[in-house]
Short mmCIF file of C-alpha atoms in Angstrom, two decimals:
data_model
loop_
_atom_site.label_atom_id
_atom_site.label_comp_id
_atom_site.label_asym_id
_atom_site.label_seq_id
_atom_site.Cartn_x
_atom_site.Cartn_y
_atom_site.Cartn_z
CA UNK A 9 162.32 98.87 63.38
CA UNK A 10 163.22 100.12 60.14
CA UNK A 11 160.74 103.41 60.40
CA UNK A 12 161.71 106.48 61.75
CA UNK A 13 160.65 106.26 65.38
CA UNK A 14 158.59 109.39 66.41
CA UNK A 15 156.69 108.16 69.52
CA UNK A 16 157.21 105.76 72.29
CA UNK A 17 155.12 104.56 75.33
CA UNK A 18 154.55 101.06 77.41
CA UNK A 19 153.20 98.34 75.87
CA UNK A 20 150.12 96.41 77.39
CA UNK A 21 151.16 94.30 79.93
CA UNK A 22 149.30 93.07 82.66
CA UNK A 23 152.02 92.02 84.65
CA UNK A 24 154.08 95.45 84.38
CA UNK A 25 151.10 98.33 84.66
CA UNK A 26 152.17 101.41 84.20
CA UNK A 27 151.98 103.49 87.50
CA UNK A 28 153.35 106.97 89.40
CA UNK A 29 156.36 106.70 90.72
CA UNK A 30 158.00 108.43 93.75
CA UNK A 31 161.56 108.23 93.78
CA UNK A 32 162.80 108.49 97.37
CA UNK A 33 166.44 109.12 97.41
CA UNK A 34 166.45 108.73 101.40
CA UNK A 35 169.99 109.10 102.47
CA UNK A 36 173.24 109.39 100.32
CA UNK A 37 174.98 107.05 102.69
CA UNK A 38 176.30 103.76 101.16
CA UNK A 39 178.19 100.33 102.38
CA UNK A 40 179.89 100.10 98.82
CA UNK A 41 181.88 102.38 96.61
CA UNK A 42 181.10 100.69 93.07
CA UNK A 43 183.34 102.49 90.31
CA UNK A 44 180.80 102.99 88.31
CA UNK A 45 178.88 104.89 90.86
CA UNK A 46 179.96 108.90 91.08
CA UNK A 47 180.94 109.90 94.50
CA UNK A 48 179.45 113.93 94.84
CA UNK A 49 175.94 115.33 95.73
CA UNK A 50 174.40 114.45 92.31
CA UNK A 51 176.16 111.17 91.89
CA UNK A 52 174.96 107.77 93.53
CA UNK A 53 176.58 108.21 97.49
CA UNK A 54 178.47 110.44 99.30
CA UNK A 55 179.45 108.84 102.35
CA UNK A 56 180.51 112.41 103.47
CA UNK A 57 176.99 113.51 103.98
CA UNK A 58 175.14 112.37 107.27
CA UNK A 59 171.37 110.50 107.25
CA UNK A 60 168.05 112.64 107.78
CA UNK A 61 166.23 112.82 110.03
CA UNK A 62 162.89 110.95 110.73
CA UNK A 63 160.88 114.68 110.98
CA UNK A 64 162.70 116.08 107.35
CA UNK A 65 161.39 112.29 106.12
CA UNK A 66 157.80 112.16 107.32
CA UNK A 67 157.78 115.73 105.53
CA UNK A 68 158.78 114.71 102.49
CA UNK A 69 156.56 111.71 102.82
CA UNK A 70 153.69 114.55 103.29
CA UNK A 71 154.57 116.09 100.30
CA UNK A 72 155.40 113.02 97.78
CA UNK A 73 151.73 111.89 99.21
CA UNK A 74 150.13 115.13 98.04
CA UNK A 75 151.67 115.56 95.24
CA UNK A 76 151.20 111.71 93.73
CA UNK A 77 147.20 111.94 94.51
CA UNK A 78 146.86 115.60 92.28
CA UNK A 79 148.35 112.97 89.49
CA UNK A 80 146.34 110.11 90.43
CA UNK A 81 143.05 111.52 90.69
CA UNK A 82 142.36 112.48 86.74
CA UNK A 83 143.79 109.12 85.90
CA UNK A 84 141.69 106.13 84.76
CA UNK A 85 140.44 103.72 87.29
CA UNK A 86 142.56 101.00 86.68
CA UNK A 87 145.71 103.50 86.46
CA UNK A 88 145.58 104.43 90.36
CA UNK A 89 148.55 102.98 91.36
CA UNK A 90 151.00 104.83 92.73
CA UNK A 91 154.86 103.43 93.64
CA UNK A 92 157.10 104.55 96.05
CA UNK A 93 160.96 103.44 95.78
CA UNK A 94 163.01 104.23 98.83
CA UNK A 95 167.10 104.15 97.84
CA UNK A 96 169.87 105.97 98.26
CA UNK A 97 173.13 106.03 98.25
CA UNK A 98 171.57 102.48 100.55
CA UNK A 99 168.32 103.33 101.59
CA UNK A 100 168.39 100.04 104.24
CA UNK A 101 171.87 101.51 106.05
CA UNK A 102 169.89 104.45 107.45
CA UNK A 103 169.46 103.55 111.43
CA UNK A 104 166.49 104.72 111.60
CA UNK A 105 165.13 103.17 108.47
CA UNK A 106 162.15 100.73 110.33
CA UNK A 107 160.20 104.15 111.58
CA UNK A 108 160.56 106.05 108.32
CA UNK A 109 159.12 102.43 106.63
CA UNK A 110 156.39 102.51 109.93
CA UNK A 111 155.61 106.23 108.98
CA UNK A 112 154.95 105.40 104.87
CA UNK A 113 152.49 102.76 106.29
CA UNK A 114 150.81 104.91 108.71
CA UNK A 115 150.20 108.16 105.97
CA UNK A 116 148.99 106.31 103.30
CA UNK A 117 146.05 105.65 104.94
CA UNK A 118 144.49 108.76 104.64
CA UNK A 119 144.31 107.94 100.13
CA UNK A 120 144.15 104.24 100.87
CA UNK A 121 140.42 104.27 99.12
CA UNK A 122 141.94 106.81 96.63
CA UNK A 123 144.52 104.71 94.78
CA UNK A 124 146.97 101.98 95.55
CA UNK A 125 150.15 101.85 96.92
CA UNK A 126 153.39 99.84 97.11
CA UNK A 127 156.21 100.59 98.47
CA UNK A 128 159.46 99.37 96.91
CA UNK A 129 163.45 99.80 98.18
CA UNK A 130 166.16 99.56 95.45
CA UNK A 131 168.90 98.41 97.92
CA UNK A 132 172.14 96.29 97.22
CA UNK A 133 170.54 94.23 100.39
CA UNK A 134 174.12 93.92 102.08
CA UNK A 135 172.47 94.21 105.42
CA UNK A 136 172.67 92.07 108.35
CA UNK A 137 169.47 89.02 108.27
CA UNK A 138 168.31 90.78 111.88
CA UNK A 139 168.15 94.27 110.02
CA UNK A 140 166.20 92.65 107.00
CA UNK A 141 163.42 90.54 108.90
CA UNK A 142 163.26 93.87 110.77
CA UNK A 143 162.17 95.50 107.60
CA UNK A 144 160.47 92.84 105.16
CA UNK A 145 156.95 93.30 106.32
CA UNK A 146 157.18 97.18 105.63
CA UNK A 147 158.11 96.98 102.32
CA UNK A 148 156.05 95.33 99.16
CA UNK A 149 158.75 94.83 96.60
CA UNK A 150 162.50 94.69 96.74
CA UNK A 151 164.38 95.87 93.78
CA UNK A 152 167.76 94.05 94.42
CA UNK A 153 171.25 95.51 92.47
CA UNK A 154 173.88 92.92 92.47
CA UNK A 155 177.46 94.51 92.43
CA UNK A 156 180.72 92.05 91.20
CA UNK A 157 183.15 94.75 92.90
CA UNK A 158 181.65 93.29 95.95
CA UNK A 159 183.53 91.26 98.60
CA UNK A 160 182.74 87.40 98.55
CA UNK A 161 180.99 87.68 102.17
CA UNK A 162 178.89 90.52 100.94
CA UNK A 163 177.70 88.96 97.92
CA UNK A 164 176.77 85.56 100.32
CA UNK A 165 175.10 87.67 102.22
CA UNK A 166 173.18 89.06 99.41
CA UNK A 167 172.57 85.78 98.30
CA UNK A 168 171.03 84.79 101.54
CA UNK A 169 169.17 88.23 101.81
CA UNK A 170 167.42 87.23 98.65
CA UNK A 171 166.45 83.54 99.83
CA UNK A 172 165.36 85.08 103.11
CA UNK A 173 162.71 87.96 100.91
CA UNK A 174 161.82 84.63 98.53
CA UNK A 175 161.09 82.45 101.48
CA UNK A 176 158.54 85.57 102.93
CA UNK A 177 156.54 86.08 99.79
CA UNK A 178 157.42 89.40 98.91
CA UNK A 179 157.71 90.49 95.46
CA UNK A 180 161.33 90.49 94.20
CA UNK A 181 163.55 90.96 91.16
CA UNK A 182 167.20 91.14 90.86
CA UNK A 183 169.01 94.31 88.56
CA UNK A 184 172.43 92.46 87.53
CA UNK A 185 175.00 94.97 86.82
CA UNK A 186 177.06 93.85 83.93
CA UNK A 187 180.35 94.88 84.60
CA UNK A 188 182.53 94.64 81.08
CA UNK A 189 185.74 93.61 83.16
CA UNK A 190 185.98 89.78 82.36
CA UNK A 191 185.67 88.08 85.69
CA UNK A 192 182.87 90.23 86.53
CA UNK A 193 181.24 90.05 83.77
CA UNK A 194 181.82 86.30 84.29
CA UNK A 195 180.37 86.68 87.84
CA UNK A 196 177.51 88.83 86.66
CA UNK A 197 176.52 85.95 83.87
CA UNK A 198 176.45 83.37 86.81
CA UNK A 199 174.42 85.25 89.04
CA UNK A 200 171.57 85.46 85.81
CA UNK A 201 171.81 81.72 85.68
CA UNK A 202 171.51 81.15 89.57
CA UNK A 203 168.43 83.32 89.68
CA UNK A 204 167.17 81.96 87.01
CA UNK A 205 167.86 78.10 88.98
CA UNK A 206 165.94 79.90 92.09
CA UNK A 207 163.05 80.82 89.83
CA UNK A 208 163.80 85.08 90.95
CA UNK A 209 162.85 87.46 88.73
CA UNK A 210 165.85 89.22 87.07
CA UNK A 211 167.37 92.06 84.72
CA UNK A 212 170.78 92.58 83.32
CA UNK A 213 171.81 96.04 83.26
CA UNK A 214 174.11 97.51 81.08
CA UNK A 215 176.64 100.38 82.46
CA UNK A 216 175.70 103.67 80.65
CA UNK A 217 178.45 105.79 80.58
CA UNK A 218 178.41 108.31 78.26
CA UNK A 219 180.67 110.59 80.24
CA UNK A 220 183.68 107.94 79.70
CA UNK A 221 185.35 106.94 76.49
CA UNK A 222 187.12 104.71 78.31
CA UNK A 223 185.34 102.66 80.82
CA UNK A 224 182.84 100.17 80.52
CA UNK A 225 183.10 99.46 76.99
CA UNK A 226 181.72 96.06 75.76
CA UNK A 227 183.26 93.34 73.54
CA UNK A 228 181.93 91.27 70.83
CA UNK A 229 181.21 88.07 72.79
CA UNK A 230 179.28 90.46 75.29
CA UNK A 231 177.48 92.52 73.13
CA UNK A 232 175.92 88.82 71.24
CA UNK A 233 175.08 87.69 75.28
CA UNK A 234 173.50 91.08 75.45
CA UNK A 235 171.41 90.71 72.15
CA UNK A 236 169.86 87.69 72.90
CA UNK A 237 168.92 88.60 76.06
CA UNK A 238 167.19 91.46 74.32
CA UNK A 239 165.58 90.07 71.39
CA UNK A 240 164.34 86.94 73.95
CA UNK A 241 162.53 89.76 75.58
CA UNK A 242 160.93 91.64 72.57
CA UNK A 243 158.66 90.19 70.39
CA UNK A 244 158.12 90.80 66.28
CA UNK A 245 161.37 93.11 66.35
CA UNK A 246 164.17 92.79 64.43
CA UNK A 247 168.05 92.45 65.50
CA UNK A 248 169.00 95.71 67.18
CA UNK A 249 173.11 94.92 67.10
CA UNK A 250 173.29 93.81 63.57
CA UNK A 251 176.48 95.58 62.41
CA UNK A 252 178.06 95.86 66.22
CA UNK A 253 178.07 92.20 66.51
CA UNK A 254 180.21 91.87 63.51
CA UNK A 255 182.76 94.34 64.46
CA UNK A 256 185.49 93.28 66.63
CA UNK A 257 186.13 96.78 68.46
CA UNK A 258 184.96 97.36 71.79
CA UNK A 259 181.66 99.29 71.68
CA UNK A 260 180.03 102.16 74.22
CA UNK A 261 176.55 100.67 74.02
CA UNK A 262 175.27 104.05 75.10
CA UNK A 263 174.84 105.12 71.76
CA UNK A 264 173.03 102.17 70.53
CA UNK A 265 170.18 102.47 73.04
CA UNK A 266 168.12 101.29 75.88
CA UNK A 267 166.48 99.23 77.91
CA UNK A 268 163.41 99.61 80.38
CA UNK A 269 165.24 100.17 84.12
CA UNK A 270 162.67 98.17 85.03
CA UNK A 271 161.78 95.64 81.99
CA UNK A 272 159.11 97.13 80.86
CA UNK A 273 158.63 96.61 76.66
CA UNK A 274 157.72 99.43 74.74
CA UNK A 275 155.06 99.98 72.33
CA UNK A 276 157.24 101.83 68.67
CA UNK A 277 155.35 104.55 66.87
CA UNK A 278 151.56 102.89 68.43
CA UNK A 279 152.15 99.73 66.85
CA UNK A 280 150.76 97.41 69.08
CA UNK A 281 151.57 94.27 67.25
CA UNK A 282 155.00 94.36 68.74
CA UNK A 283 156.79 95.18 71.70
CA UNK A 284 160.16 96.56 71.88
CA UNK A 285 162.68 95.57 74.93
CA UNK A 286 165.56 97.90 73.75
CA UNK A 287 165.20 101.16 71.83
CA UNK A 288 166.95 104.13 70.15
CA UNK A 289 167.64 107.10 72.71
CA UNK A 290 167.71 109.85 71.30
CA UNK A 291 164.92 112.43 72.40
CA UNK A 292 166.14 116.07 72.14
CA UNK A 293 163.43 118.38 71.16
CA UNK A 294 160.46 115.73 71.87
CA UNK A 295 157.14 116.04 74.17
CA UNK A 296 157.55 113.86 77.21
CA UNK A 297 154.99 113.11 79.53
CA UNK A 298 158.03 112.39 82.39
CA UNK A 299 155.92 114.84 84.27
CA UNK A 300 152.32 112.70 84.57
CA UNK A 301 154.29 109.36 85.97
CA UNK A 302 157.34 110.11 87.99
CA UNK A 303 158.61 113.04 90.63
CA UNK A 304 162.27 112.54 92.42
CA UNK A 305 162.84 113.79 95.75
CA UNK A 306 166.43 114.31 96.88
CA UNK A 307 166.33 114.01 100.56
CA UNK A 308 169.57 115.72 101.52
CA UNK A 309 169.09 119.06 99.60
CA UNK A 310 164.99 118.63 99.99
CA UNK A 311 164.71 119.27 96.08
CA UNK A 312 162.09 117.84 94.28
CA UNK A 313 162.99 117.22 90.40
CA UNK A 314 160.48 115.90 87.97
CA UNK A 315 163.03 112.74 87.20
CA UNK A 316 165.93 111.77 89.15
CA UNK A 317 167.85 111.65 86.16
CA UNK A 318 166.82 113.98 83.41
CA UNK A 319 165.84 116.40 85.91
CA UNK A 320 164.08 118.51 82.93
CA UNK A 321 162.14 121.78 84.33
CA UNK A 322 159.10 123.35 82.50
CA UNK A 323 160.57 126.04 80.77
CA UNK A 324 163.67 123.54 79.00
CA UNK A 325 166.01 123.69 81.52
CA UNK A 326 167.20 121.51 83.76
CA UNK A 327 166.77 121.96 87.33
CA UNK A 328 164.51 121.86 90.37
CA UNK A 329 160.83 122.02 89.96
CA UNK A 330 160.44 123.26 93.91
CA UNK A 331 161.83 122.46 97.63
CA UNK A 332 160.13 120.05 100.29
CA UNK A 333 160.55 122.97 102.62
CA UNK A 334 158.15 125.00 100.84
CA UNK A 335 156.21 122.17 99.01
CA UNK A 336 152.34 123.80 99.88
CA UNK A 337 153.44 126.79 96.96
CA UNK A 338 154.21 123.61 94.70
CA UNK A 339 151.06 121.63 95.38
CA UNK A 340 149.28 124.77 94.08
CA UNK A 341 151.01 125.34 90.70
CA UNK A 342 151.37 121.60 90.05
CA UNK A 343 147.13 121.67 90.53
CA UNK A 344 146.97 124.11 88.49
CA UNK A 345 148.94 122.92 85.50
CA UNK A 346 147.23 119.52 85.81
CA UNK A 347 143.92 121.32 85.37
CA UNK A 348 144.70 123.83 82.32
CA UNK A 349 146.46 120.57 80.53
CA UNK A 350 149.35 122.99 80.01
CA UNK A 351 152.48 121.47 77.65
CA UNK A 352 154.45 118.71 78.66
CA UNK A 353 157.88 118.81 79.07
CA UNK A 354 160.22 119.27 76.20
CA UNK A 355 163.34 117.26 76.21
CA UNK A 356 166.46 119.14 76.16
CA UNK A 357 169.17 116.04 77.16
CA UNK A 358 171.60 113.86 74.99
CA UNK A 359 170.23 110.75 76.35
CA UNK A 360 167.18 109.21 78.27
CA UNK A 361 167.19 106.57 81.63
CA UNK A 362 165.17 106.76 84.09
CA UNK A 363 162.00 107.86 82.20
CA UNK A 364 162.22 105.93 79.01
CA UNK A 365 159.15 104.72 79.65
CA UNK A 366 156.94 108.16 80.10
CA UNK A 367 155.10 108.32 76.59
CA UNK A 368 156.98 110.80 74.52
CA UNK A 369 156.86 111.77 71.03
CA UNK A 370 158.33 114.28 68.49
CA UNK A 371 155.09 116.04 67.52
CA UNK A 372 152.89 117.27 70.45
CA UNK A 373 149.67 116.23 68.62
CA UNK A 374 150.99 112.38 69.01
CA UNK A 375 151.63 112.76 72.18
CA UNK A 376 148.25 114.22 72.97
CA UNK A 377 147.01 111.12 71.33
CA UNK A 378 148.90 108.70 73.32
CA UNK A 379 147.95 110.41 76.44
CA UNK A 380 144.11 109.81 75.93
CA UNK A 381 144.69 106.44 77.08
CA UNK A 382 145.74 107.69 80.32
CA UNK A 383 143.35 110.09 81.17
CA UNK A 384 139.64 109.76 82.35
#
């Protein structure tokens, strides 16, 4: 990619539609403490906090419901598709998990002929095989993050969780966090190759951590592993690491850019004759469409966010968009918005991850351009 890069967006790919996506943070609850993973109300768990409630979750079930179909409805025919991903903290350790799953089922009726749903958990899957087979026919797709700071009976029993969701034919991938420190990294590299033996769909993930100059920083031997993984999974791109490779200093890969969260290539500037895997992230002052394909509800403060993690508001801030308590005053303004075409979102953070994917651009005319796709 040797032209400035002023738009990106999905590429065409059958196998990877582009959809709306309702991320659930359910509970803040979890049965590991990874290092990586900040421990406070905006980090990944706080085991201080206690689980909702089934009411509070069939509300914000209500709401995420409502709010996906005002989205879905002006899309294209074949863009109905709407995904919900239940996590946490660990979605699966909430007790009463099986009738919050039961109640998903049940409400979706009502805009079953409207668009299509599937409902996905992003879970570590350390849960007991009783617990699982209790929840496997309630959920679509598993989104499965395998953690090296784990103990060697958890990760068997996430290795037999995953054999268990293969052997029921539900859709399942595995997000491989590659932890720099050498035996896990070691650990993490095996577990790619014994997916790959069991023929399960998996990603390596890179650590971001651009608050710490310190932690997670990758070496050379890493950082080549980490290339070819990328460049195997792009196509008419050139090498992204080309001078990094060469240097023996360990590297914060923040900087250099990103993958997909969920594999998806990207489509560089419209050109359609290639598809990126890994791009540049840097998107302050750009139109983002983060708005049209993703909404984050955070269960124990009942805010609703636009993203879970750029959490960009309308007016260039960052912050809430509204509160599941009063979602009905939401539902109104978001209708309204959606039918005046008002501006998209202008990006005001350092960095992008969750919602790399949105189509975004640095003039508002491209984006308008790109959006035409999406719209009926």
């Amino acid at each position: 990619m040797t032209l400035p890069v002023v738009s990106i967006e999905p590429a065409i790919d059958p196998n990877n539609r582009i959809s709306f996506l309702l991320d659930w943070e359910l509970t803040m609850k979890c049965n590991l403490d990874c290092g990586y993973c900040d421990t406070d109300l905006y980090g990944g768990h706080d085991n201080k906090s206690q689980h909702p409630s089934v009411a509070e979750c069939e509300r914000s079930i209500d709401f995420m419901f409502k709010y996906a179909n005002l989205y879905l409805s002006p899309k294209k025919k074949g863009l109905k598709y709407c995904v919900l991903n239940v996590y946490g903290g660990e979605a699966l350790h909430h007790p009463n998990i099986v009738p919050i799953l039961q109640a998903v089922r049940s409400k979706y009726t009502e805009y079953s002929d409207h668009w299509h749903l599937t409902t996905t958990t992003t879970t570590n899957l350390i849960i007991t095989p009783e617990k699982l087979a209790s929840i496997i026919s309630l959920v679509d797709e598993f989104t499965c993050s395998y953690h090296t700071e784990a103990t060697n009976k958890q990760k068997q029993t996430f290795l037999d969780n995953l054999l268990m969701i293969k052997r029921a034919n539900r859709r399942l991938k595995v997000i491989v966090m590659m932890n720099t420190e050498p035996n896990m990294w070691d650990a993490a590299v095996e577990m790619c190759r014994w997916c790959e033996e069991q023929g399960i769909k998996y990603l390596p993930k890179r650590i971001d951590r651009w608050r710490s100059e310190n932690k997670y920083l990758y070496n050379q031997q890493q950082i080549i592993w980490l290339d070819q993984m990328y460049q195997g999974r792009s196509f008419n791109l050139k090498d992204r690491f080309v001078e990094i490779k060469q240097s023996a200093e360990l590297q914060n890969l923040t900087d250099q850019g990103r993958a997909c969260c969920g594999g998806r290539t990207l489509c560089v500037n419209q050109d359609r004759s290639s598809r990126a895997f890994y791009v540049p992230n840097k998107f302050a002052g750009w139109f983002c469409s983060v708005n049209e394909f993703f909404v984050f509800v955070k269960q124990r403060t009942g805010e609703i966010f636009v993203n879970k993690d750029c959490k960009m508001n309308y007016d260039g801030t960052v912050g809430p968009i509204g509160n599941v308590a009063n979602y009905p005053e939401l539902l109104q303004l978001t209708e309204e918005r959606i039918k005046n075409r008002a501006q998209p979102i202008r990006c005001a953070k350092e960095f992008c991850l969750c919602g790399l994917c949105a189509p975004k651009a640095q003039n508002l005319p491209d984006l308008h351009d790109i959006m035409e796709k999406y719209l009926s």
